mmCIF file of C-alpha atoms and ligand atoms in Angstrom:
data_model
loop_
_atom_site.group_PDB
_atom_site.id
_atom_site.type_symbol
_atom_site.label_atom_id
_atom_site.label_comp_id
_atom_site.label_asym_id
_atom_site.label_seq_id
_atom_site.Cartn_x
_atom_site.Cartn_y
_atom_site.Cartn_z
ATOM 1 C CA UNK A 702 120.964 111.483 107.724
ATOM 2 C CA UNK A 703 118.946 114.464 108.999
ATOM 3 C CA UNK A 704 119.254 115.952 112.483
ATOM 4 C CA UNK A 705 115.848 114.660 113.498
ATOM 5 C CA UNK A 706 116.720 110.976 112.970
ATOM 6 C CA UNK A 707 116.577 109.258 116.366
ATOM 7 C CA UNK A 708 119.949 108.728 118.049
ATOM 8 C CA UNK A 709 120.393 105.512 119.943
ATOM 9 C CA UNK A 710 123.734 106.031 121.653
ATOM 10 C CA UNK A 711 125.643 109.196 122.547
ATOM 11 C CA UNK A 712 128.794 107.870 120.888
ATOM 12 C CA UNK A 713 126.977 107.051 117.638
ATOM 13 C CA UNK A 714 126.545 110.294 115.630
ATOM 14 C CA UNK A 715 123.517 109.336 113.495
ATOM 15 C CA UNK A 716 121.489 106.210 113.074
ATOM 16 C CA UNK A 717 121.516 104.597 109.655
ATOM 17 C CA UNK A 718 118.176 102.831 109.534
ATOM 18 C CA UNK A 719 116.620 101.011 106.637
ATOM 19 C CA UNK A 720 112.861 100.847 106.186
ATOM 20 C CA UNK A 721 113.033 97.232 107.301
ATOM 21 C CA UNK A 722 114.904 97.953 110.524
ATOM 22 C CA UNK A 723 112.664 100.947 111.220
ATOM 23 C CA UNK A 724 109.481 98.848 110.942
ATOM 24 C CA UNK A 725 110.981 96.032 113.007
ATOM 25 C CA UNK A 726 112.014 98.515 115.717
ATOM 26 C CA UNK A 727 108.500 100.007 115.755
ATOM 27 C CA UNK A 728 107.027 96.531 116.099
ATOM 28 C CA UNK A 729 108.946 95.912 119.317
ATOM 29 C CA UNK A 730 106.738 98.625 120.873
ATOM 30 C CA UNK A 731 103.786 96.225 120.532
ATOM 31 C CA UNK A 732 104.408 93.140 122.695
ATOM 32 C CA UNK A 733 101.806 91.062 120.818
ATOM 33 C CA UNK A 734 103.132 91.876 117.342
ATOM 34 C CA UNK A 735 103.831 88.767 115.258
ATOM 35 C CA UNK A 736 105.978 90.345 112.534
ATOM 36 C CA UNK A 737 103.259 89.803 109.900
ATOM 37 C CA UNK A 738 102.882 93.515 109.331
ATOM 38 C CA UNK A 739 106.583 94.081 108.698
ATOM 39 C CA UNK A 740 106.477 91.330 106.046
ATOM 40 C CA UNK A 741 103.783 93.320 104.236
ATOM 41 C CA UNK A 742 105.824 96.523 104.303
ATOM 42 C CA UNK A 743 108.834 94.570 103.057
ATOM 43 C CA UNK A 744 106.742 93.273 100.123
ATOM 44 C CA UNK A 745 105.613 96.817 99.279
ATOM 45 C CA UNK A 746 109.217 97.982 99.503
ATOM 46 C CA UNK A 747 110.411 95.209 97.160
ATOM 47 C CA UNK A 748 107.628 96.091 94.717
ATOM 48 C CA UNK A 749 108.583 99.786 94.944
ATOM 49 C CA UNK A 750 112.225 99.053 94.142
ATOM 50 C CA UNK A 751 111.247 96.849 91.226
ATOM 51 C CA UNK A 752 108.791 99.409 89.807
ATOM 52 C CA UNK A 753 111.340 102.219 90.315
ATOM 53 C CA UNK A 754 113.775 100.239 88.213
ATOM 54 C CA UNK A 755 111.188 99.708 85.438
ATOM 55 C CA UNK A 756 110.193 103.398 85.474
ATOM 56 C CA UNK A 757 113.845 104.492 85.263
ATOM 57 C CA UNK A 758 114.344 102.297 82.183
ATOM 58 C CA UNK A 759 111.135 103.517 80.555
ATOM 59 C CA UNK A 760 112.642 104.663 77.284
ATOM 60 C CA UNK A 761 115.323 101.985 77.175
ATOM 61 C CA UNK A 762 113.040 98.978 77.550
ATOM 62 C CA UNK A 763 109.850 98.610 75.561
ATOM 63 C CA UNK A 764 107.504 99.540 78.396
ATOM 64 C CA UNK A 765 106.107 102.898 77.274
ATOM 65 C CA UNK A 766 102.740 103.542 75.666
ATOM 66 C CA UNK A 767 99.349 101.973 76.132
ATOM 67 C CA UNK A 768 98.496 98.291 75.958
ATOM 68 C CA UNK A 769 95.370 99.044 73.938
ATOM 69 C CA UNK A 770 93.040 97.987 76.768
ATOM 70 C CA UNK A 771 91.021 99.870 79.348
ATOM 71 C CA UNK A 772 90.899 99.179 83.063
ATOM 72 C CA UNK A 773 87.672 98.650 84.988
ATOM 73 C CA UNK A 774 87.164 102.427 85.171
ATOM 74 C CA UNK A 775 87.303 102.835 81.392
ATOM 75 C CA UNK A 776 90.762 104.432 81.491
ATOM 76 C CA UNK A 777 93.484 103.569 79.001
ATOM 77 C CA UNK A 778 95.997 101.200 80.567
ATOM 78 C CA UNK A 779 99.647 102.033 80.044
ATOM 79 C CA UNK A 780 102.074 99.132 79.726
ATOM 80 C CA UNK A 781 103.677 100.205 82.985
ATOM 81 C CA UNK A 782 100.263 100.221 84.748
ATOM 82 C CA UNK A 783 99.966 96.548 83.929
ATOM 83 C CA UNK A 784 103.599 95.787 84.805
ATOM 84 C CA UNK A 785 103.416 97.643 88.136
ATOM 85 C CA UNK A 786 100.178 95.865 89.019
ATOM 86 C CA UNK A 787 101.765 92.500 88.295
ATOM 87 C CA UNK A 788 104.881 93.335 90.329
ATOM 88 C CA UNK A 789 102.742 94.230 93.352
ATOM 89 C CA UNK A 790 100.686 91.050 93.006
ATOM 90 C CA UNK A 791 103.844 88.950 92.774
ATOM 91 C CA UNK A 792 105.475 90.620 95.798
ATOM 92 C CA UNK A 793 102.376 90.608 98.006
ATOM 93 C CA UNK A 794 100.982 87.262 96.877
ATOM 94 C CA UNK A 795 103.543 85.236 98.796
ATOM 95 C CA UNK A 796 103.004 86.973 102.141
ATOM 96 C CA UNK A 797 101.074 84.536 104.329
ATOM 97 C CA UNK A 798 99.128 87.109 106.343
ATOM 98 C CA UNK A 799 97.405 88.811 103.398
ATOM 99 C CA UNK A 800 93.762 87.853 102.943
ATOM 100 C CA UNK A 801 92.702 90.168 100.113
ATOM 101 C CA UNK A 802 94.442 92.338 97.540
ATOM 102 C CA UNK A 803 92.524 95.057 95.703
ATOM 103 C CA UNK A 804 93.976 97.103 92.853
ATOM 104 C CA UNK A 805 92.699 100.115 90.962
ATOM 105 C CA UNK A 806 93.494 98.171 87.787
ATOM 106 C CA UNK A 807 91.449 95.052 88.612
ATOM 107 C CA UNK A 808 87.703 94.691 88.570
ATOM 108 C CA UNK A 809 87.428 92.457 91.633
ATOM 109 C CA UNK A 810 89.531 92.086 94.778
ATOM 110 C CA UNK A 811 91.696 88.995 94.793
ATOM 111 C CA UNK A 812 91.106 86.640 97.712
ATOM 112 C CA UNK A 813 94.368 84.964 98.681
ATOM 113 C CA UNK A 814 93.297 83.228 101.876
ATOM 114 C CA UNK A 815 90.553 83.364 104.470
ATOM 115 C CA UNK A 816 90.854 84.522 108.055
ATOM 116 C CA UNK A 817 91.034 80.915 109.240
ATOM 117 C CA UNK A 818 93.916 80.315 106.803
ATOM 118 C CA UNK A 819 95.855 83.166 108.422
ATOM 119 C CA UNK A 820 94.614 86.095 106.327
ATOM 120 C CA UNK A 821 94.884 89.059 108.690
ATOM 121 C CA UNK A 822 95.289 92.018 106.356
ATOM 122 C CA UNK A 823 93.928 93.494 103.123
ATOM 123 C CA UNK A 824 96.236 95.531 100.907
ATOM 124 C CA UNK A 825 94.774 98.061 98.466
ATOM 125 C CA UNK A 826 96.799 99.980 95.899
ATOM 126 C CA UNK A 827 96.974 102.256 92.914
ATOM 127 C CA UNK A 828 99.960 100.543 91.255
ATOM 128 C CA UNK A 829 101.008 103.485 89.099
ATOM 129 C CA UNK A 830 99.457 106.834 89.790
ATOM 130 C CA UNK A 831 99.845 109.512 87.123
ATOM 131 C CA UNK A 832 100.759 106.945 84.479
ATOM 132 C CA UNK A 833 99.614 109.185 81.630
ATOM 133 C CA UNK A 834 102.694 111.291 82.520
ATOM 134 C CA UNK A 835 105.143 108.437 81.983
ATOM 135 C CA UNK A 836 105.994 109.307 78.395
ATOM 136 C CA UNK A 837 107.343 112.663 79.515
ATOM 137 C CA UNK A 838 109.419 111.413 82.485
ATOM 138 C CA UNK A 839 107.400 113.273 85.116
ATOM 139 C CA UNK A 840 107.075 111.939 88.682
ATOM 140 C CA UNK A 841 104.646 109.048 89.105
ATOM 141 C CA UNK A 842 103.915 106.884 92.117
ATOM 142 C CA UNK A 843 102.403 103.887 93.875
ATOM 143 C CA UNK A 844 99.775 104.518 96.565
ATOM 144 C CA UNK A 845 98.940 101.855 99.162
ATOM 145 C CA UNK A 846 96.551 101.256 102.029
ATOM 146 C CA UNK A 847 96.566 98.408 104.574
ATOM 147 C CA UNK A 848 93.374 97.329 106.358
ATOM 148 C CA UNK A 849 92.560 94.534 108.791
ATOM 149 C CA UNK A 850 90.664 91.605 107.349
ATOM 150 C CA UNK A 851 87.309 91.068 108.988
ATOM 151 C CA UNK A 852 87.045 87.293 108.887
ATOM 152 C CA UNK A 853 83.307 87.494 109.592
ATOM 153 C CA UNK A 854 82.701 89.030 106.153
ATOM 154 C CA UNK A 855 82.766 86.530 103.277
ATOM 155 C CA UNK A 856 82.284 89.044 100.446
ATOM 156 C CA UNK A 857 85.680 90.420 99.397
ATOM 157 C CA UNK A 858 84.323 93.761 98.176
ATOM 158 C CA UNK A 859 82.576 94.351 101.502
ATOM 159 C CA UNK A 860 85.734 93.327 103.374
ATOM 160 C CA UNK A 861 87.749 96.126 101.802
ATOM 161 C CA UNK A 862 84.959 98.734 101.913
ATOM 162 C CA UNK A 863 86.154 100.054 105.271
ATOM 163 C CA UNK A 864 86.333 103.660 106.374
ATOM 164 C CA UNK A 865 89.724 105.307 105.940
ATOM 165 C CA UNK A 866 89.885 105.705 109.713
ATOM 166 C CA UNK A 867 90.324 101.947 109.939
ATOM 167 C CA UNK A 868 93.533 101.909 107.886
ATOM 168 C CA UNK A 869 96.390 100.219 109.736
ATOM 169 C CA UNK A 870 98.951 101.844 107.480
ATOM 170 C CA UNK A 871 99.045 103.952 104.340
ATOM 171 C CA UNK A 872 101.533 105.719 102.165
ATOM 172 C CA UNK A 873 103.066 106.121 98.761
ATOM 173 C CA UNK A 874 106.241 105.667 96.781
ATOM 174 C CA UNK A 875 107.176 108.573 94.530
ATOM 175 C CA UNK A 876 109.318 107.741 91.511
ATOM 176 C CA UNK A 877 110.696 111.237 91.030
ATOM 177 C CA UNK A 878 114.188 112.680 90.729
ATOM 178 C CA UNK A 879 114.772 110.350 93.662
ATOM 179 C CA UNK A 880 112.577 107.471 94.828
ATOM 180 C CA UNK A 881 110.863 108.280 98.104
ATOM 181 C CA UNK A 882 108.611 106.265 100.371
ATOM 182 C CA UNK A 883 106.265 108.079 102.729
ATOM 183 C CA UNK A 884 104.676 105.826 105.345
ATOM 184 C CA UNK A 885 102.314 106.174 108.264
ATOM 185 C CA UNK A 886 101.195 103.463 110.642
ATOM 186 C CA UNK A 887 99.020 105.900 112.593
ATOM 187 C CA UNK A 888 101.904 107.217 114.657
ATOM 188 C CA UNK A 889 103.109 110.177 112.591
ATOM 189 C CA UNK A 890 104.672 110.159 109.140
ATOM 190 C CA UNK A 891 108.096 108.768 108.192
ATOM 191 C CA UNK A 892 110.044 109.333 105.006
ATOM 192 C CA UNK A 893 112.601 107.052 103.351
ATOM 193 C CA UNK A 894 114.773 107.584 100.290
ATOM 194 C CA UNK A 895 115.867 104.721 98.064
ATOM 195 C CA UNK A 896 119.629 104.431 97.912
ATOM 196 C CA UNK A 897 119.945 102.830 94.486
ATOM 197 C CA UNK A 898 123.558 101.854 95.134
ATOM 198 C CA UNK A 899 122.693 99.565 98.054
ATOM 199 C CA UNK A 900 119.071 98.808 97.098
ATOM 200 C CA UNK A 901 117.626 99.983 100.382
ATOM 201 C CA UNK A 902 115.083 102.587 101.487
ATOM 202 C CA UNK A 903 116.878 104.630 104.165
ATOM 203 C CA UNK A 904 115.073 106.523 106.896
ATOM 204 C CA UNK A 905 115.546 110.275 106.496
ATOM 205 C CA UNK A 906 112.723 111.860 108.465
ATOM 206 C CA UNK A 907 110.259 111.018 111.211
ATOM 207 C CA UNK A 908 107.328 113.075 112.510
ATOM 208 C CA UNK A 909 106.874 114.906 109.206
ATOM 209 C CA UNK A 910 104.606 117.944 109.653
ATOM 210 C CA UNK A 911 102.903 119.792 106.812
ATOM 211 C CA UNK A 912 103.946 123.469 107.024
ATOM 212 C CA UNK A 913 101.346 126.266 107.322
ATOM 213 C CA UNK A 914 101.337 129.609 105.576
ATOM 214 C CA UNK A 915 102.141 128.591 102.021
ATOM 215 C CA UNK A 916 99.719 130.341 99.682
ATOM 216 C CA UNK A 917 99.823 127.698 96.957
ATOM 217 C CA UNK A 918 97.039 125.677 95.381
ATOM 218 C CA UNK A 919 97.302 122.582 93.214
ATOM 219 C CA UNK A 920 94.293 122.001 90.992
ATOM 220 C CA UNK A 921 93.575 121.409 87.301
ATOM 221 C CA UNK A 922 92.423 124.982 86.771
ATOM 222 C CA UNK A 923 91.559 124.366 83.127
ATOM 223 C CA UNK A 924 88.372 122.691 84.417
ATOM 224 C CA UNK A 925 87.456 125.695 86.606
ATOM 225 C CA UNK A 926 84.392 126.533 84.565
ATOM 226 C CA UNK A 927 83.083 123.018 85.376
ATOM 227 C CA UNK A 928 83.627 123.378 89.161
ATOM 228 C CA UNK A 929 80.799 124.126 91.617
ATOM 229 C CA UNK A 930 80.557 127.815 92.557
ATOM 230 C CA UNK A 931 82.447 127.592 95.879
ATOM 231 C CA UNK A 932 85.653 126.355 94.225
ATOM 232 C CA UNK A 933 85.439 129.066 91.554
ATOM 233 C CA UNK A 934 84.953 131.722 94.226
ATOM 234 C CA UNK A 935 88.010 130.337 96.047
ATOM 235 C CA UNK A 936 90.156 130.544 92.895
ATOM 236 C CA UNK A 937 89.017 134.125 92.275
ATOM 237 C CA UNK A 938 89.873 134.999 95.895
ATOM 238 C CA UNK A 939 93.259 133.234 95.604
ATOM 239 C CA UNK A 940 94.080 135.203 92.407
ATOM 240 C CA UNK A 941 93.331 138.444 94.226
ATOM 241 C CA UNK A 942 95.466 137.447 97.214
ATOM 242 C CA UNK A 943 98.811 136.633 95.675
ATOM 243 C CA UNK A 944 98.531 132.847 95.517
ATOM 244 C CA UNK A 945 100.808 130.672 93.417
ATOM 245 C CA UNK A 946 99.803 127.493 91.604
ATOM 246 C CA UNK A 947 101.560 124.151 90.963
ATOM 247 C CA UNK A 948 99.950 121.204 89.174
ATOM 248 C CA UNK A 949 101.674 118.203 87.680
ATOM 249 C CA UNK A 950 98.708 115.873 87.158
ATOM 250 C CA UNK A 951 100.186 112.991 89.184
ATOM 251 C CA UNK A 952 98.458 112.926 92.551
ATOM 252 C CA UNK A 953 101.493 111.438 94.311
ATOM 253 C CA UNK A 954 103.806 114.160 93.028
ATOM 254 C CA UNK A 955 101.297 116.961 93.658
ATOM 255 C CA UNK A 956 100.431 115.773 97.180
ATOM 256 C CA UNK A 957 104.080 115.142 98.062
ATOM 257 C CA UNK A 958 104.835 118.744 97.191
ATOM 258 C CA UNK A 959 101.976 119.921 99.405
ATOM 259 C CA UNK A 960 103.173 117.668 102.251
ATOM 260 C CA UNK A 961 106.706 119.071 102.082
ATOM 261 C CA UNK A 962 105.944 122.729 101.331
ATOM 262 C CA UNK A 963 102.348 123.302 102.467
ATOM 263 C CA UNK A 964 99.337 124.588 100.548
ATOM 264 C CA UNK A 965 96.261 122.846 99.267
ATOM 265 C CA UNK A 966 95.530 120.082 96.738
ATOM 266 C CA UNK A 967 92.057 120.055 95.201
ATOM 267 C CA UNK A 968 90.278 117.712 92.803
ATOM 268 C CA UNK A 969 86.706 119.056 92.861
ATOM 269 C CA UNK A 970 83.599 117.556 91.286
ATOM 270 C CA UNK A 971 83.432 118.467 87.591
ATOM 271 C CA UNK A 972 80.673 118.203 84.989
ATOM 272 C CA UNK A 973 82.542 115.208 83.564
ATOM 273 C CA UNK A 974 83.080 113.587 86.996
ATOM 274 C CA UNK A 975 80.280 114.927 89.230
ATOM 275 C CA UNK A 976 81.362 112.649 92.103
ATOM 276 C CA UNK A 977 85.032 113.603 91.689
ATOM 277 C CA UNK A 978 87.712 111.696 89.777
ATOM 278 C CA UNK A 979 89.987 110.260 92.436
ATOM 279 C CA UNK A 980 89.286 106.895 93.984
ATOM 280 C CA UNK A 981 88.347 106.755 97.654
ATOM 281 C CA UNK A 982 90.021 103.453 98.540
ATOM 282 C CA UNK A 983 93.209 103.690 96.455
ATOM 283 C CA UNK A 984 93.929 107.417 96.366
ATOM 284 C CA UNK A 985 91.848 109.633 98.673
ATOM 285 C CA UNK A 986 91.948 107.535 101.864
ATOM 286 C CA UNK A 987 95.662 106.680 101.950
ATOM 287 C CA UNK A 988 96.592 110.296 101.108
ATOM 288 C CA UNK A 989 94.109 111.604 103.701
ATOM 289 C CA UNK A 990 95.699 109.411 106.387
ATOM 290 C CA UNK A 991 99.202 110.626 105.508
ATOM 291 C CA UNK A 992 98.114 114.276 105.443
ATOM 292 C CA UNK A 993 96.162 114.059 108.713
ATOM 293 C CA UNK A 994 99.038 112.233 110.403
ATOM 294 C CA UNK A 995 101.267 115.112 109.292
ATOM 295 C CA UNK A 996 98.917 117.612 110.977
ATOM 296 C CA UNK A 997 96.887 118.505 107.877
ATOM 297 C CA UNK A 998 93.230 118.173 106.913
ATOM 298 C CA UNK A 999 91.462 116.118 104.237
ATOM 299 C CA UNK A 1000 87.852 116.574 103.131
ATOM 300 C CA UNK A 1001 85.547 115.318 100.420
ATOM 301 C CA UNK A 1002 83.025 118.142 100.056
ATOM 302 C CA UNK A 1003 81.475 118.603 103.536
ATOM 303 C CA UNK A 1004 82.762 115.312 104.959
ATOM 304 C CA UNK A 1005 86.081 114.321 106.501
ATOM 305 C CA UNK A 1006 87.419 111.864 103.886
ATOM 306 C CA UNK A 1007 88.500 109.276 106.465
ATOM 307 C CA UNK A 1008 84.946 109.085 107.858
ATOM 308 C CA UNK A 1009 83.236 108.197 104.571
ATOM 309 C CA UNK A 1010 81.685 104.717 104.559
ATOM 310 C CA UNK A 1011 82.637 103.264 101.160
ATOM 311 C CA UNK A 1012 79.795 101.614 99.312
ATOM 312 C CA UNK A 1013 81.714 100.250 96.342
ATOM 313 C CA UNK A 1014 85.239 99.211 95.505
ATOM 314 C CA UNK A 1015 86.065 101.735 92.796
ATOM 315 C CA UNK A 1016 84.087 104.615 94.314
ATOM 316 C CA UNK A 1017 85.286 108.135 93.462
ATOM 317 C CA UNK A 1018 85.213 111.209 95.682
ATOM 318 C CA UNK A 1019 86.106 114.904 95.450
ATOM 319 C CA UNK A 1020 89.384 115.655 97.253
ATOM 320 C CA UNK A 1021 90.497 118.706 99.226
ATOM 321 C CA UNK A 1022 93.580 118.260 101.409
ATOM 322 C CA UNK A 1023 96.605 120.102 102.715
ATOM 323 C CA UNK A 1024 97.706 122.517 105.435
ATOM 324 C CA UNK A 1025 94.872 123.259 107.888
ATOM 325 C CA UNK A 1026 94.942 127.031 107.276
ATOM 326 C CA UNK A 1027 94.816 126.657 103.494
ATOM 327 C CA UNK A 1028 92.154 123.925 103.549
ATOM 328 C CA UNK A 1029 89.977 126.157 105.728
ATOM 329 C CA UNK A 1030 90.299 128.987 103.182
ATOM 330 C CA UNK A 1031 88.590 126.704 100.653
ATOM 331 C CA UNK A 1032 86.093 125.164 103.057
ATOM 332 C CA UNK A 1033 84.665 128.492 104.189
ATOM 333 C CA UNK A 1034 83.477 129.024 100.607
ATOM 334 C CA UNK A 1035 81.929 125.579 100.148
ATOM 335 C CA UNK A 1036 78.381 124.746 101.239
ATOM 336 C CA UNK A 1037 77.925 122.608 104.397
HETATM 337 P P1 AHG B 1131 95.886 107.318 87.545
HETATM 338 O O1 AHG B 1131 97.068 107.552 86.664
HETATM 339 O O2 AHG B 1131 96.178 106.350 88.660
HETATM 340 O O3 AHG B 1131 94.638 106.963 86.780
HETATM 341 O O4 AHG B 1131 95.564 108.661 88.329
HETATM 342 C C1 AHG B 1131 95.519 109.873 87.628
HETATM 343 C C2 AHG B 1131 94.920 110.882 88.518
HETATM 344 C C3 AHG B 1131 95.843 111.529 89.529
HETATM 345 O O5 AHG B 1131 97.142 111.086 89.584
HETATM 346 C C4 AHG B 1131 95.826 112.985 89.170
HETATM 347 O O6 AHG B 1131 95.708 113.749 90.334
HETATM 348 C C5 AHG B 1131 94.632 113.126 88.276
HETATM 349 O O7 AHG B 1131 94.397 111.881 87.703
HETATM 350 C C6 AHG B 1131 94.832 114.122 87.207
HETATM 351 O O8 AHG B 1131 93.638 114.277 86.512
HETATM 352 P P2 AHG B 1131 93.405 115.427 85.435
HETATM 353 O O9 AHG B 1131 94.246 115.053 84.264
HETATM 354 O O10 AHG B 1131 91.940 115.371 85.173
HETATM 355 O O11 AHG B 1131 93.824 116.724 86.053
HETATM 356 MN MN1 MN B 1132 95.910 107.325 90.485
HETATM 357 MN MN1 MN B 1133 96.877 104.302 88.517
#
């Protein structure tokens, strides 16, 4: 346990809190809470543990490689993309308060129940981010976003097309050298590590803050010639000013590094993806909420990512996020 874990009694040296007990304790701060929300987090946690187990056995079980199909975005689906998607659907499907589930891998959101049937929340996710890296055992992740269900809206796509500012919770699970969950419910950022031996995510850090002053950028620089001028000018400036670069190609792993160490993550518009590559609802918004809650900034070109009104489910946006000082170094070179 770290020094910053809350202590509840002077005679007890350090709290040992699971994700479950942490969320339940937070819920007691809201007198009207029904416990529905903690059931959703417990479903995401169960899915995370199950996916972690599949990822760890990737070369032992026959789960590597592509399934020979493409998802709705025309991207090759890996076997584990499909498995992770199914695990999340199975874990979330039984939770009575979920109205709608939307996945990067599925064309349409899945309506589980209406508002009048008790559907209070929508859960959106990228089941396996960075899945093209699976064959080489590099960190991959699950990204999730929880929204309130607006029972007035009958159309499921419109229901989930909410601004990132309206997220009730967001976070990710990183299947790296250890399995980590990073979670925000709008009250700072908490981190949990999966103890495989006892099958529980244990709380290791609250109030995570992204550090300033780290001159590091994370971008696929091989596409630089396709970037708009401002980003190219930034890279030139960074080269001349002693910057370092780190890029894995799994957003969860790249952003987690930025969150822990500081710096800036960029996925600019390219000639191939003029509107950016990363998805607003499954990738950009949940990461923007985490980063902002940790004291950082997140922009999509001239606009704060969390303020963008989504117009379609699988919408893509450019992404620029990280420590405020480093994000500003990029922004001063971009138009608007
Ligand atoms: P996904 O595996 O969910 O489709 O996401 C892949 C994304 C993201 O994880 C990463 O930041 C980006 O693709 C990398 O793209 P490039 O290979 O174009 O750099
Ligand atoms: Mn992804
Ligand atoms: Mn994915």
